[in-house]
XYZ file of C-alpha atoms in Angstrom:
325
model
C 12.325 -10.131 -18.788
C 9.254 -8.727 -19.297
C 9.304 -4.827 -18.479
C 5.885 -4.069 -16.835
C 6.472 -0.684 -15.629
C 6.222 2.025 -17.825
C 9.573 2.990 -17.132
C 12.852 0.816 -15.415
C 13.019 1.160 -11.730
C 16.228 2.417 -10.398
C 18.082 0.220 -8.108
C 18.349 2.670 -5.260
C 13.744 2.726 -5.681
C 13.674 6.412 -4.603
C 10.441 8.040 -4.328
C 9.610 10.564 -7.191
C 8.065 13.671 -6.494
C 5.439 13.371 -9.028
C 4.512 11.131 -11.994
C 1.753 11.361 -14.755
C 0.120 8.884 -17.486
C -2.472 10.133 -19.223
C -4.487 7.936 -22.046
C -6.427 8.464 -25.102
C -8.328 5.353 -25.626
C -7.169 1.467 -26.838
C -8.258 -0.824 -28.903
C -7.778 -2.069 -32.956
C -6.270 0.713 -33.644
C -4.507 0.337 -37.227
C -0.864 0.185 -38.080
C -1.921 0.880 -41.242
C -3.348 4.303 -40.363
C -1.869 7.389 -41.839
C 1.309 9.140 -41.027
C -0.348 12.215 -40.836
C -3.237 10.728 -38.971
C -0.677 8.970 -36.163
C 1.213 12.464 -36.290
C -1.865 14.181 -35.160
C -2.836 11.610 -31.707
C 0.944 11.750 -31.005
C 0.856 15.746 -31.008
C -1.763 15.617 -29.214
C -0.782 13.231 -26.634
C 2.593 15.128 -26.292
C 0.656 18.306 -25.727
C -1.419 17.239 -22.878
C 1.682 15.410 -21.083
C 3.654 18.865 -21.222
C 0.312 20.728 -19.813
C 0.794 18.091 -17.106
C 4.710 18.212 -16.401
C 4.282 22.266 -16.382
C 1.496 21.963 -13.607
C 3.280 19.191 -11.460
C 6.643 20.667 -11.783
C 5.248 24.113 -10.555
C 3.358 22.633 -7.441
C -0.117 21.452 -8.775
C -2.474 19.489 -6.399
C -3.101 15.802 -8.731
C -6.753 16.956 -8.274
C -6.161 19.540 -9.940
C -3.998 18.083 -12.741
C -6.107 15.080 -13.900
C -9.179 17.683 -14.629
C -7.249 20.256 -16.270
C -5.325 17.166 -18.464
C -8.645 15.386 -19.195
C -10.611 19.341 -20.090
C -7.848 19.000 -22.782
C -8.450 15.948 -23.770
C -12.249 17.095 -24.391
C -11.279 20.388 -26.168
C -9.785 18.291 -29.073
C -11.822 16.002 -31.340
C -9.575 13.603 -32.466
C -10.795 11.821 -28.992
C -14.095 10.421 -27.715
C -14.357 12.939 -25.255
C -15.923 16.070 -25.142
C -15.848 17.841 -28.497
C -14.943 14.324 -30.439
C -17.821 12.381 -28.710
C -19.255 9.470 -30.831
C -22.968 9.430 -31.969
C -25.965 7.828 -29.985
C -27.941 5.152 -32.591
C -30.582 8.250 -32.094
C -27.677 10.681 -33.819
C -27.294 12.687 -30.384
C -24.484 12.318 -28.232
C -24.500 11.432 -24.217
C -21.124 12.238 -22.269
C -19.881 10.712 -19.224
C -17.028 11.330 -16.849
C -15.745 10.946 -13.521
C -12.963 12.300 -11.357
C -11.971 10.889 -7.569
C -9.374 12.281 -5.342
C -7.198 9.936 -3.398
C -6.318 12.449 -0.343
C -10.346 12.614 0.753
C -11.189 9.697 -0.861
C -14.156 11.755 -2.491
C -15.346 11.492 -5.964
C -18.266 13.001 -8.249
C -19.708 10.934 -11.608
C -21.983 12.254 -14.524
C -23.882 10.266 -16.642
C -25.438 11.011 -20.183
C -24.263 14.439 -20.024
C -26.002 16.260 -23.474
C -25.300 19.951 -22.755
C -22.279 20.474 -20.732
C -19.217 21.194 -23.198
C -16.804 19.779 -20.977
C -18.041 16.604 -18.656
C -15.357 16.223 -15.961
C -15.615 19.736 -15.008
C -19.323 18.913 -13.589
C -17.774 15.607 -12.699
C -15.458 17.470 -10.000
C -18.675 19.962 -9.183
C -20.291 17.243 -8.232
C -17.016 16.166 -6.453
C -17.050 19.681 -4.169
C -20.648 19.924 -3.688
C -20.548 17.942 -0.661
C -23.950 16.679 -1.740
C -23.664 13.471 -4.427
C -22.185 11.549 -5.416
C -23.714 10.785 -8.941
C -25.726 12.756 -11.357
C -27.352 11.644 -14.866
C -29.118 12.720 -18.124
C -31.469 15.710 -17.162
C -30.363 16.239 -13.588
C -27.122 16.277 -14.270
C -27.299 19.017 -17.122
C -29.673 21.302 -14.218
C -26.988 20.958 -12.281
C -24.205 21.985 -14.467
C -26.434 24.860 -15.084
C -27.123 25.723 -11.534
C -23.091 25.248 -10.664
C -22.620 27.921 -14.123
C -20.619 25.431 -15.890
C -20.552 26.629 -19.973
C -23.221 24.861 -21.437
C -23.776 24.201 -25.207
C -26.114 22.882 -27.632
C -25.699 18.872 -28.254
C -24.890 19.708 -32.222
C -21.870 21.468 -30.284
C -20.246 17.548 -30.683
C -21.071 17.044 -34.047
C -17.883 16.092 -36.031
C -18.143 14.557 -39.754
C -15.846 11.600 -38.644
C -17.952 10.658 -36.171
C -21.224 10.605 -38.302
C -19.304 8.840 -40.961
C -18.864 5.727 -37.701
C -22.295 6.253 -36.841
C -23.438 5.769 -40.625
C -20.877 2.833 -41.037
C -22.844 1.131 -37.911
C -25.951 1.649 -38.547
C -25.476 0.183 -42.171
C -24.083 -3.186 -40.643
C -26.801 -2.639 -38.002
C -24.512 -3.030 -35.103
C -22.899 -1.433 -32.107
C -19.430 0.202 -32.766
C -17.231 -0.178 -29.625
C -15.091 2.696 -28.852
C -12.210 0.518 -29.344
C -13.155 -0.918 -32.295
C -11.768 2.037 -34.263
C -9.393 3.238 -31.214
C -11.696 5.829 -30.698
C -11.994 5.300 -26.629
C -11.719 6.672 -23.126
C -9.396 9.416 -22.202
C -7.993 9.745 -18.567
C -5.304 10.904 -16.405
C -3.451 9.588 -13.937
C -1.206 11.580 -11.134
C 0.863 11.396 -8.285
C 2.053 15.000 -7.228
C 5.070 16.078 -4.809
C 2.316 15.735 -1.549
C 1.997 12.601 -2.444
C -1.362 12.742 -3.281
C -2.721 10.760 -6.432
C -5.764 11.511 -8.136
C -7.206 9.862 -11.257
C -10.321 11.265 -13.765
C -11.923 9.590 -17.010
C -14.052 11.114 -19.470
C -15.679 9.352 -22.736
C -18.615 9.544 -25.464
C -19.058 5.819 -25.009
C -19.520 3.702 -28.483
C -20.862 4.485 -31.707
C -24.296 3.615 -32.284
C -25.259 2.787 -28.922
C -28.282 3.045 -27.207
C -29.738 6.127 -25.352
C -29.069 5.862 -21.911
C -26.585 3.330 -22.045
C -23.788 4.184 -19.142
C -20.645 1.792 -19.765
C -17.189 2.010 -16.854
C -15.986 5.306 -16.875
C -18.402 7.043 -14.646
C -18.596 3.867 -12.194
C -16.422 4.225 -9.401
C -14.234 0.876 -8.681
C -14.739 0.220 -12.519
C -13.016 2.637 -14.589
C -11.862 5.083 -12.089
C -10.465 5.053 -8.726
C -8.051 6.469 -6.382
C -6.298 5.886 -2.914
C -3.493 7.705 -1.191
C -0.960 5.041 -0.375
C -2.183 2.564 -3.154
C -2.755 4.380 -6.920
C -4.832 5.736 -8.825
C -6.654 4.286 -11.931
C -8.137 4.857 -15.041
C -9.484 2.315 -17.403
C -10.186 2.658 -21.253
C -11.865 -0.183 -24.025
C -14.928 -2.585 -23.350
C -16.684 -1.039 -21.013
C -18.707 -3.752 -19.772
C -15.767 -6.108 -18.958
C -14.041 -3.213 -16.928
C -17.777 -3.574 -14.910
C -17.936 -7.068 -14.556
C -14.558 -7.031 -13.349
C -14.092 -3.861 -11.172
C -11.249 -3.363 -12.574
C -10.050 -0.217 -11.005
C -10.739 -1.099 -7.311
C -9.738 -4.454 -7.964
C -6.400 -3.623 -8.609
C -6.351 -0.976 -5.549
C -7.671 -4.059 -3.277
C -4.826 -6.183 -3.902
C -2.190 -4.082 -3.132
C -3.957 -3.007 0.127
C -5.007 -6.534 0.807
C -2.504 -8.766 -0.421
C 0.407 -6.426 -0.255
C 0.641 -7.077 -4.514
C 3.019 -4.632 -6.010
C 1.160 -1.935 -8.800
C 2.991 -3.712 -11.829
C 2.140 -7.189 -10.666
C -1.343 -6.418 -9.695
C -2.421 -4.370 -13.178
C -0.386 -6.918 -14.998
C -2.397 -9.834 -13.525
C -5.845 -8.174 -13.979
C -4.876 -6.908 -17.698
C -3.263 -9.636 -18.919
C -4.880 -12.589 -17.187
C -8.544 -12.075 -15.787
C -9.601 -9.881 -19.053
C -10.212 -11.234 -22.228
C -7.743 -10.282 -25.105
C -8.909 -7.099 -26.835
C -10.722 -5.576 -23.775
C -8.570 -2.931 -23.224
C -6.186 -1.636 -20.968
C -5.513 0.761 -17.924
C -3.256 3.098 -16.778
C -2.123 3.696 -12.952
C 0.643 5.502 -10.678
C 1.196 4.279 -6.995
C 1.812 5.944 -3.951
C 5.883 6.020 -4.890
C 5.074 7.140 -8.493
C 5.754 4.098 -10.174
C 4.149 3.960 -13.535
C 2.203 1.307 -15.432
C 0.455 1.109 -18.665
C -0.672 -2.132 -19.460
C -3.166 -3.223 -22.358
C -4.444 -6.507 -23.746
C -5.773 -4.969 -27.160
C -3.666 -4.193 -30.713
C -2.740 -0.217 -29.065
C -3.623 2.208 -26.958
C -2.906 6.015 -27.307
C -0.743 6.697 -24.195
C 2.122 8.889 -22.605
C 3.713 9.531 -19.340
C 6.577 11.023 -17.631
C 7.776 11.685 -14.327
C 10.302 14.114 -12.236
C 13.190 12.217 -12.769
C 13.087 12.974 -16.558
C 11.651 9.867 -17.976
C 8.369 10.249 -20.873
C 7.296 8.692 -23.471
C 4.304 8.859 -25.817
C 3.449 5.630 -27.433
C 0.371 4.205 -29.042
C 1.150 0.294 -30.492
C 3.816 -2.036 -28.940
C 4.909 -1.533 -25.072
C 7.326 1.301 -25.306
C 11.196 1.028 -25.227
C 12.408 1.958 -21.274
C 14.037 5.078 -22.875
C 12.779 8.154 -22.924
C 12.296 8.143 -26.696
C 8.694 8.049 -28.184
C 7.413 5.246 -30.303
């Protein structure tokens, strides 16, 4: 059978006291690609998961947790996040991220960030300001600067490998989907030992797109969401489908509605209402249970919880073990 958690439930289904999954993006991402070059995402998965099993074993709010894994995620360019942010078709770059907490049931969004270094920390300003709920382009960067998050200059995301994609598009004179290359999303899932859950998502969007285009990630119910009680969600790959399909609430609705267990719920959405390719998601439930599921060729992803179980895994669904793949 089929195993559509991301690890085997026990047969006694004891609550955890915290679990994490954390994601770096999916799509057509090539077997073929270098050792070296695999070494590096799977490093860098593995580093953010241990930032995240140090903070939840020691206490950490999920809140908390998703930012600080997902500010990682943006500090290191091999993602499209942050620092590694893909290329406008106007060679600039425009951020977006969002983080939601499922205690309060509050969340805070940013749009076409161009001067903040690291999006989800305005994302969870916006969160705390007890104002909006949504800022973009302009007012968005004012407001980082009136909250004194570090701003930088937009060159601040230039990376060669990125300007390579963005010269590879605009030679075929087309639109580069962050998946395309595996270059997508990043996010963070977490259930802590309150039992709170949180969930945050930050990207760069696609290579070659066009100013002022805004795809899931920021769009609460579409690429991010959390609930207490339910889970919490984070979506990465074609944005627009994630949209079209609310995705993230979606999922959240029919386990609150229909009483639909996580697995079968994110299974049925991933795997049956999206078209193949589109992506995949990553979620944690009220109980910690764990699911990763993905409809395109990979998806950089890891996860553990405080029973002992990780993994870190980018093609194939992962072995239930707790070795890496």
């Amino acid at each position: 059978m089929e195993l559509k958690t991301a690890f085997p439930r026990s047969h006694e289904h004891r609550e955890l006291e915290w679990a994490c999954a954390i994601h770096g993006g999916a799509g057509a991402i090539p077997r073929t690609a270098s050792e070296e070059t695999v070494k590096q995402y799977r490093e860098g998965l593995s580093g953010i998961l241990a930032d995240g099993i140090e903070m939840l074993s020691a206490g950490a709010a999920a809140i908390e947790v998703v930012e600080a894994l997902v500010i990682a995620f943006e500090e290191n360019e091999l993602f499209n996040a942050g620092r590694g942010a893909v290329y406008t078709s106007d060679a600039r770059h425009e951020l977006d991220a969002a983080i939601m907490d499922g205690l309060t049931g509050r969340s805070g969004s940013v749009a076409g960030v161009r001067r903040v270094r690291n999006p989800v920390r305005l994302a969870r300003a916006v969160l705390d300001s007890n104002d909006h709920m949504f800022y973009a382009g302009e007012g968005a960067d004012r407001f980082a600067e009136a909250r004194g998050l570090e701003r930088v200059e937009n060159r601040y995301f230039d990376t060669a490998h990125r300007y390579r994609a963005l010269c590879e598009a605009q030679g075929q004179n087309t639109v580069l989907l962050d998946h395309d290359q595996g270059y997508g999303t990043v996010g963070a899932v977490v259930r802590d030992r309150a039992g709170n859950l949180a969930a945050a998502t930050s990207t760069g969007g696609m290579t070659n797109k066009a100013p002022g285009r805004v795809g899931d990630t920021p769009l609460i119910g579409a690429g991010t969401y959390a609930a207490n009680g339910l889970a919490a969600v984070s979506a990465t790959g074609r944005g627009e489908a994630f949209m079209r399909h609310m995705v993230a609430y979606d999922l959240c609705a029919r386990m609150r509605y229909c009483g639909t267990a996580l697995e079968d719920a994110a299974h049925d959405i991933v795997m049956s209402e999206m078209e193949a390719g589109d992506g995949g998601i990553i979620a944690v439930d009220h109980a910690g249970t764990i699911v990763m599921p993905f409809n395109s060729p990979g998806m950089y992803r890891a996860a553990a919880d405080s029973s002992g179980n990780s993994v870190v895994a980018i093609w194939d669904p992962p072995r239930p073990t707790s070795d890496t793949q």
